[in-house]
mmCIF file of C-alpha atoms in Angstrom:
data_model
loop_
_atom_site.group_PDB
_atom_site.id
_atom_site.type_symbol
_atom_site.label_atom_id
_atom_site.label_comp_id
_atom_site.label_asym_id
_atom_site.label_seq_id
_atom_site.Cartn_x
_atom_site.Cartn_y
_atom_site.Cartn_z
ATOM 1 C CA MET A 1 -23.466 26.266 -71.366
ATOM 2 C CA GLY A 2 -26.893 24.657 -71.060
ATOM 3 C CA MET A 3 -26.832 25.182 -67.286
ATOM 4 C CA SER A 4 -29.702 26.383 -65.151
ATOM 5 C CA ARG A 5 -29.279 29.959 -63.890
ATOM 6 C CA SER A 6 -30.533 28.960 -60.451
ATOM 7 C CA SER A 7 -27.899 26.207 -60.235
ATOM 8 C CA TYR A 8 -25.142 28.574 -61.352
ATOM 9 C CA ARG A 9 -26.085 31.253 -58.832
ATOM 10 C CA TYR A 10 -26.799 28.833 -55.982
ATOM 11 C CA GLN A 11 -25.035 29.624 -52.705
ATOM 12 C CA SER A 12 -24.948 26.981 -49.993
ATOM 13 C CA ARG A 13 -26.808 27.950 -46.813
ATOM 14 C CA ARG A 14 -25.374 25.099 -44.758
ATOM 15 C CA ASP A 15 -23.831 26.262 -41.495
ATOM 16 C CA ASP A 16 -20.938 23.992 -40.480
ATOM 17 C CA SER A 17 -19.477 26.362 -37.910
ATOM 18 C CA SER A 18 -20.685 24.416 -34.856
ATOM 19 C CA LEU A 19 -19.611 21.064 -36.263
ATOM 20 C CA LEU A 20 -16.275 22.453 -37.412
ATOM 21 C CA ALA A 21 -15.538 24.015 -34.029
ATOM 22 C CA ARG A 22 -16.240 20.721 -32.254
ATOM 23 C CA LEU A 23 -14.186 18.791 -34.805
ATOM 24 C CA LYS A 24 -11.203 21.070 -34.179
ATOM 25 C CA VAL A 25 -11.504 20.601 -30.416
ATOM 26 C CA LEU A 26 -11.593 16.814 -30.770
ATOM 27 C CA ALA A 27 -8.687 16.838 -33.228
ATOM 28 C CA GLU A 28 -6.637 18.923 -30.797
ATOM 29 C CA GLN A 29 -7.477 16.628 -27.889
ATOM 30 C CA ARG A 30 -6.833 13.489 -29.945
ATOM 31 C CA PRO A 31 -4.010 14.420 -32.350
ATOM 32 C CA ARG A 32 -3.484 10.835 -33.459
ATOM 33 C CA PHE A 33 -7.107 10.200 -34.474
ATOM 34 C CA GLY A 34 -8.104 10.202 -38.142
ATOM 35 C CA TYR A 35 -11.453 11.376 -39.491
ATOM 36 C CA ARG A 36 -13.161 8.001 -39.033
ATOM 37 C CA ARG A 37 -12.433 7.825 -35.312
ATOM 38 C CA LEU A 38 -13.329 11.513 -34.919
ATOM 39 C CA HIS A 39 -16.621 10.774 -36.671
ATOM 40 C CA ALA A 40 -17.231 7.986 -34.153
ATOM 41 C CA LEU A 41 -16.663 10.445 -31.297
ATOM 42 C CA LEU A 42 -19.078 12.940 -32.841
ATOM 43 C CA SER A 43 -21.695 10.210 -33.196
ATOM 44 C CA ARG A 44 -21.242 9.308 -29.528
ATOM 45 C CA GLU A 45 -22.135 12.898 -28.672
ATOM 46 C CA GLY A 46 -25.453 12.540 -30.487
ATOM 47 C CA ARG A 47 -24.521 14.452 -33.652
ATOM 48 C CA VAL A 48 -26.158 13.012 -36.765
ATOM 49 C CA VAL A 49 -23.551 13.710 -39.423
ATOM 50 C CA ASN A 50 -22.364 11.778 -42.463
ATOM 51 C CA HIS A 51 -18.765 10.568 -42.377
ATOM 52 C CA LYS A 52 -18.165 12.125 -45.818
ATOM 53 C CA ARG A 53 -19.098 15.532 -44.450
ATOM 54 C CA VAL A 54 -16.671 15.050 -41.558
ATOM 55 C CA TYR A 55 -13.985 14.026 -44.060
ATOM 56 C CA ARG A 56 -14.570 17.163 -46.166
ATOM 57 C CA LEU A 57 -14.225 19.469 -43.167
ATOM 58 C CA TYR A 58 -11.279 17.409 -41.918
ATOM 59 C CA ARG A 59 -9.435 17.946 -45.214
ATOM 60 C CA GLU A 60 -10.404 21.594 -45.653
ATOM 61 C CA GLU A 61 -9.041 22.515 -42.209
ATOM 62 C CA GLY A 62 -5.784 20.634 -42.748
ATOM 63 C CA LEU A 63 -6.344 18.218 -39.877
ATOM 64 C CA THR A 64 -5.051 15.210 -41.808
ATOM 65 C CA LEU A 65 -2.249 13.158 -40.307
ATOM 66 C CA PRO A 66 1.134 13.245 -42.090
ATOM 67 C CA TRP A 67 1.797 10.078 -44.040
ATOM 68 C CA ARG A 68 4.887 8.136 -43.117
ATOM 69 C CA GLY A 69 6.166 5.663 -45.664
ATOM 70 C CA ARG A 70 7.437 2.231 -44.757
ATOM 71 C CA LYS A 71 10.742 0.663 -45.608
ATOM 72 C CA ARG A 72 10.747 -1.896 -48.354
ATOM 73 C CA ARG A 73 11.365 -5.323 -46.916
ATOM 74 C CA ALA A 74 11.872 -8.726 -48.380
ATOM 75 C CA ALA A 75 8.658 -10.574 -48.980
ATOM 76 C CA ALA A 76 7.979 -13.373 -46.523
ATOM 77 C CA LYS A 77 5.105 -15.713 -45.948
ATOM 78 C CA ARG A 78 2.717 -14.235 -43.392
ATOM 79 C CA VAL A 79 1.020 -16.553 -40.943
ATOM 80 C CA PRO A 80 -2.118 -15.025 -39.349
ATOM 81 C CA LEU A 81 -2.127 -14.898 -35.566
ATOM 82 C CA GLU A 82 -4.610 -17.217 -33.966
ATOM 83 C CA ARG A 83 -7.496 -15.046 -32.798
ATOM 84 C CA PRO A 84 -8.923 -15.621 -29.299
ATOM 85 C CA THR A 85 -12.661 -16.156 -28.991
ATOM 86 C CA GLY A 86 -13.323 -14.852 -25.492
ATOM 87 C CA VAL A 87 -12.161 -12.605 -22.680
ATOM 88 C CA ASN A 88 -9.251 -13.986 -20.626
ATOM 89 C CA GLU A 89 -8.463 -16.599 -23.236
ATOM 90 C CA ARG A 90 -5.099 -14.968 -23.976
ATOM 91 C CA TRP A 91 -3.173 -12.029 -22.542
ATOM 92 C CA SER A 92 -0.100 -10.276 -23.935
ATOM 93 C CA VAL A 93 2.578 -8.545 -21.863
ATOM 94 C CA ASP A 94 5.489 -6.305 -22.798
ATOM 95 C CA PHE A 95 7.663 -3.472 -21.489
ATOM 96 C CA ILE A 96 8.025 0.058 -22.826
ATOM 97 C CA HIS A 97 10.600 2.617 -21.662
ATOM 98 C CA ASP A 98 10.639 6.378 -21.060
ATOM 99 C CA GLN A 99 12.430 8.892 -18.858
ATOM 100 C CA LEU A 100 11.654 11.662 -16.398
ATOM 101 C CA GLY A 101 12.580 15.300 -16.747
ATOM 102 C CA SER A 102 15.619 14.638 -14.538
ATOM 103 C CA GLY A 103 16.911 12.050 -17.003
ATOM 104 C CA SER A 104 16.059 9.035 -14.826
ATOM 105 C CA ARG A 105 14.626 6.200 -16.847
ATOM 106 C CA PHE A 106 11.528 4.232 -15.953
ATOM 107 C CA ARG A 107 9.663 1.263 -17.389
ATOM 108 C CA VAL A 108 6.006 0.528 -18.032
ATOM 109 C CA LEU A 109 4.683 -3.032 -17.952
ATOM 110 C CA ASN A 110 1.644 -3.321 -20.234
ATOM 111 C CA VAL A 111 -0.832 -6.197 -19.954
ATOM 112 C CA VAL A 112 -3.459 -6.492 -22.726
ATOM 113 C CA ASP A 113 -6.395 -8.856 -23.232
ATOM 114 C CA ASP A 114 -6.045 -9.948 -26.871
ATOM 115 C CA PHE A 115 -9.790 -10.512 -27.374
ATOM 116 C CA SER A 116 -11.274 -7.278 -26.028
ATOM 117 C CA ARG A 117 -8.095 -5.140 -26.517
ATOM 118 C CA GLU A 118 -8.514 -3.935 -22.926
ATOM 119 C CA CYS A 119 -5.369 -2.702 -21.224
ATOM 120 C CA LEU A 120 -5.488 -4.517 -17.895
ATOM 121 C CA ALA A 121 -2.471 -2.797 -16.352
ATOM 122 C CA CYS A 122 0.155 -0.138 -17.046
ATOM 123 C CA GLU A 123 2.576 -0.590 -14.152
ATOM 124 C CA VAL A 124 5.128 2.218 -13.878
ATOM 125 C CA ASP A 125 8.386 2.016 -11.895
ATOM 126 C CA SER A 126 12.129 2.419 -12.230
ATOM 127 C CA SER A 127 12.592 -1.339 -11.774
ATOM 128 C CA LEU A 128 10.150 -4.178 -12.488
ATOM 129 C CA PRO A 129 11.828 -7.541 -11.769
ATOM 130 C CA GLY A 130 10.192 -10.911 -12.184
ATOM 131 C CA GLU A 131 8.834 -10.977 -8.609
ATOM 132 C CA ARG A 132 7.088 -7.652 -9.215
ATOM 133 C CA VAL A 133 5.611 -8.917 -12.485
ATOM 134 C CA VAL A 134 4.188 -11.926 -10.639
ATOM 135 C CA ARG A 135 2.535 -9.683 -8.020
ATOM 136 C CA ILE A 136 0.930 -7.608 -10.782
ATOM 137 C CA LEU A 137 -0.440 -10.753 -12.444
ATOM 138 C CA ASP A 138 -1.752 -12.015 -9.092
ATOM 139 C CA ARG A 139 -3.620 -8.733 -8.660
ATOM 140 C CA LEU A 140 -5.208 -9.066 -12.102
ATOM 141 C CA VAL A 141 -6.171 -12.702 -11.520
ATOM 142 C CA ASP A 142 -7.897 -11.736 -8.264
ATOM 143 C CA SER A 143 -9.906 -8.996 -9.975
ATOM 144 C CA ARG A 144 -10.897 -10.676 -13.290
ATOM 145 C CA GLY A 145 -9.780 -14.323 -13.299
ATOM 146 C CA LYS A 146 -6.763 -16.075 -14.797
ATOM 147 C CA PRO A 147 -5.930 -16.245 -18.521
ATOM 148 C CA GLY A 148 -5.593 -19.434 -20.509
ATOM 149 C CA SER A 149 -2.231 -18.343 -21.889
ATOM 150 C CA ILE A 150 0.135 -15.363 -21.911
ATOM 151 C CA VAL A 151 2.188 -14.235 -24.908
ATOM 152 C CA LEU A 152 5.538 -12.686 -23.953
ATOM 153 C CA ASP A 153 9.078 -12.182 -25.167
ATOM 154 C CA ASN A 154 12.307 -13.641 -23.818
ATOM 155 C CA GLY A 155 13.158 -10.823 -21.400
ATOM 156 C CA PRO A 156 14.882 -11.784 -18.126
ATOM 157 C CA GLU A 157 11.787 -10.831 -16.110
ATOM 158 C CA PHE A 158 9.715 -13.390 -18.042
ATOM 159 C CA VAL A 159 12.097 -16.338 -18.372
ATOM 160 C CA GLY A 160 13.119 -16.388 -14.693
ATOM 161 C CA ARG A 161 12.037 -18.800 -11.987
ATOM 162 C CA ALA A 162 9.431 -16.462 -10.464
ATOM 163 C CA MET A 163 7.366 -16.360 -13.655
ATOM 164 C CA ASP A 164 7.808 -20.067 -14.268
ATOM 165 C CA ARG A 165 6.600 -20.979 -10.752
ATOM 166 C CA TRP A 166 3.626 -18.629 -11.075
ATOM 167 C CA ALA A 167 2.534 -20.099 -14.424
ATOM 168 C CA TYR A 168 2.870 -23.678 -13.160
ATOM 169 C CA GLY A 169 0.953 -22.922 -9.960
ATOM 170 C CA HIS A 170 -1.935 -21.261 -11.825
ATOM 171 C CA GLY A 171 -2.019 -23.629 -14.798
ATOM 172 C CA VAL A 172 -1.294 -20.837 -17.297
ATOM 173 C CA ARG A 173 0.576 -21.600 -20.518
ATOM 174 C CA LEU A 174 3.436 -19.224 -21.377
ATOM 175 C CA SER A 175 3.883 -18.665 -25.123
ATOM 176 C CA PHE A 176 7.343 -17.184 -25.773
ATOM 177 C CA ILE A 177 7.811 -15.486 -29.125
ATOM 178 C CA PRO A 178 11.003 -16.136 -31.151
ATOM 179 C CA PRO A 179 13.832 -13.636 -30.430
ATOM 180 C CA GLY A 180 13.750 -10.594 -32.696
ATOM 181 C CA ARG A 181 10.147 -11.221 -33.803
ATOM 182 C CA PRO A 182 8.033 -8.581 -31.989
ATOM 183 C CA LEU A 183 5.218 -8.968 -34.516
ATOM 184 C CA GLU A 184 4.531 -12.373 -33.002
ATOM 185 C CA ASN A 185 3.246 -10.360 -30.030
ATOM 186 C CA ALA A 186 1.283 -7.989 -32.234
ATOM 187 C CA PHE A 187 -1.607 -7.127 -29.914
ATOM 188 C CA VAL A 188 0.493 -5.587 -27.154
ATOM 189 C CA GLU A 189 2.899 -4.079 -29.710
ATOM 190 C CA SER A 190 -0.078 -2.338 -31.293
ATOM 191 C CA PHE A 191 -1.074 -1.028 -27.878
ATOM 192 C CA ASN A 192 2.494 0.211 -27.298
ATOM 193 C CA GLY A 193 2.175 2.166 -30.534
ATOM 194 C CA ARG A 194 -0.872 3.965 -29.129
ATOM 195 C CA LEU A 195 0.891 4.668 -25.872
ATOM 196 C CA ARG A 196 3.915 6.000 -27.725
ATOM 197 C CA ASP A 197 5.103 5.844 -31.325
ATOM 198 C CA PRO A 198 8.856 6.640 -31.252
ATOM 199 C CA LYS A 199 8.881 7.597 -34.945
ATOM 200 C CA SER A 200 6.035 10.094 -34.826
ATOM 201 C CA ARG A 201 5.206 13.304 -33.015
ATOM 202 C CA LEU A 202 1.502 12.505 -33.234
ATOM 203 C CA VAL A 203 1.182 10.445 -30.076
ATOM 204 C CA GLU A 204 -1.429 10.033 -27.388
ATOM 205 C CA CYS A 205 0.396 9.845 -24.072
ATOM 206 C CA LEU A 206 4.111 9.415 -23.381
ATOM 207 C CA ASN A 207 5.733 11.864 -25.785
ATOM 208 C CA LEU A 208 3.030 14.458 -25.124
ATOM 209 C CA HIS A 209 3.987 14.743 -21.437
ATOM 210 C CA TRP A 210 7.096 15.822 -19.579
ATOM 211 C CA PHE A 211 7.065 13.820 -16.374
ATOM 212 C CA MET A 212 8.762 15.401 -13.370
ATOM 213 C CA SER A 213 8.322 12.411 -11.028
ATOM 214 C CA LEU A 214 7.296 8.769 -10.983
ATOM 215 C CA ALA A 215 4.115 9.730 -9.134
ATOM 216 C CA GLU A 216 3.120 12.073 -11.964
ATOM 217 C CA ALA A 217 3.944 9.432 -14.583
ATOM 218 C CA ARG A 218 1.800 6.858 -12.754
ATOM 219 C CA ARG A 219 -1.133 9.271 -12.512
ATOM 220 C CA VAL A 220 -1.052 10.438 -16.144
ATOM 221 C CA ILE A 221 -0.543 6.968 -17.618
ATOM 222 C CA GLU A 222 -3.302 5.456 -15.465
ATOM 223 C CA GLU A 223 -5.718 8.220 -16.529
ATOM 224 C CA TRP A 224 -4.814 7.519 -20.156
ATOM 225 C CA ARG A 225 -5.328 3.763 -19.639
ATOM 226 C CA LEU A 226 -8.831 4.301 -18.275
ATOM 227 C CA ASP A 227 -9.638 6.652 -21.162
ATOM 228 C CA TYR A 228 -8.293 4.057 -23.637
ATOM 229 C CA ASN A 229 -10.517 1.331 -22.180
ATOM 230 C CA GLN A 230 -13.686 3.345 -21.634
ATOM 231 C CA GLN A 231 -13.727 6.264 -24.104
ATOM 232 C CA ARG A 232 -11.431 5.586 -27.069
ATOM 233 C CA PRO A 233 -13.278 3.928 -30.009
ATOM 234 C CA HIS A 234 -11.269 1.044 -31.464
ATOM 235 C CA SER A 235 -11.468 0.608 -35.232
ATOM 236 C CA SER A 236 -10.946 -3.188 -35.177
ATOM 237 C CA LEU A 237 -13.806 -3.523 -32.680
ATOM 238 C CA GLY A 238 -16.343 -1.791 -34.913
ATOM 239 C CA TYR A 239 -15.563 1.539 -33.198
ATOM 240 C CA LEU A 240 -16.677 0.230 -29.821
ATOM 241 C CA THR A 241 -14.461 0.901 -26.844
ATOM 242 C CA PRO A 242 -12.625 -2.144 -25.404
ATOM 243 C CA ALA A 243 -14.837 -2.031 -22.295
ATOM 244 C CA GLU A 244 -18.022 -1.932 -24.410
ATOM 245 C CA PHE A 245 -16.786 -4.790 -26.577
ATOM 246 C CA ALA A 246 -16.023 -6.927 -23.519
ATOM 247 C CA ARG A 247 -19.522 -6.304 -22.113
ATOM 248 C CA SER A 248 -21.471 -6.793 -25.324
ATOM 249 C CA ASP A 249 -22.961 -10.067 -26.531
ATOM 250 C CA SER A 250 -20.816 -11.786 -29.162
ATOM 251 C CA SER A 251 -23.927 -12.510 -31.257
ATOM 252 C CA GLY A 252 -25.181 -8.946 -31.082
ATOM 253 C CA LEU A 253 -23.078 -5.817 -30.966
ATOM 254 C CA ASN A 254 -19.860 -7.729 -31.587
ATOM 255 C CA SER A 255 -20.916 -9.183 -34.950
ATOM 256 C CA GLN A 256 -19.786 -6.176 -36.991
ATOM 257 C CA ALA A 257 -16.495 -5.988 -35.134
ATOM 258 C CA GLN A 258 -15.901 -9.722 -35.516
ATOM 259 C CA CYS A 259 -16.360 -9.475 -39.304
ATOM 260 C CA ARG A 260 -13.954 -6.548 -39.465
ATOM 261 C CA LEU A 261 -11.476 -8.447 -37.321
ATOM 262 C CA ASP A 262 -11.750 -11.534 -39.540
ATOM 263 C CA LEU A 263 -10.829 -9.441 -42.575
ATOM 264 C CA ARG A 264 -7.854 -7.836 -40.817
ATOM 265 C CA THR A 265 -6.618 -11.259 -39.659
ATOM 266 C CA GLU A 266 -6.798 -12.677 -43.199
ATOM 267 C CA VAL A 267 -4.821 -9.718 -44.546
#
């Protein structure tokens, strides 16, 4: 064969047991994460490991996420969303629904900063009328300042007088998306997908828990929100967490993330 005997008889002495054990733990804790985000978590722990090595172990242990195909849709011209350039330049708000173990339904109001991807609030209750939405926004304005604009749909809580008076009094522009076009509010819709993907079992929060009371739902969702902001690496932010991205200098640590974000926006 023209092959060296030493090469033919070579047996690898690499011990991946420690790395593999930690990778399995992280994959079990974060069932929605792929190998790239798991590699980012390993790097945060101080492990110097190549992403290709993580990918090999990830495949060998069958940790890969199941692929879900998309429906074919008619081609349409895509207009990139205007990207904000700073924190508090634009917020996005939306509701998501779930139910308790007793069958009672509840709602979650999500507020996201489109620049840093931070989740500013996940308000949980059985009813969240317009007056309640305004109080939540007042609380956020007191803690971090007011936004330049807010992107929202045409739900009754958002188109009512309470929201209109609040926006006029604070000088905030309300940008309503066209009916039936949730992708026009893509940043908060993306966040909703992390909170719960109704078409997948591989989720991070809602469908992994069986809530017995509103108090339990508030506690679990708030813990997840803090983990999302402070611990979860975000691929479009150069695998920084939203809190790290908001704190970092736009000319320094954010440069890699900004380039990645530019490419995603063009696509």
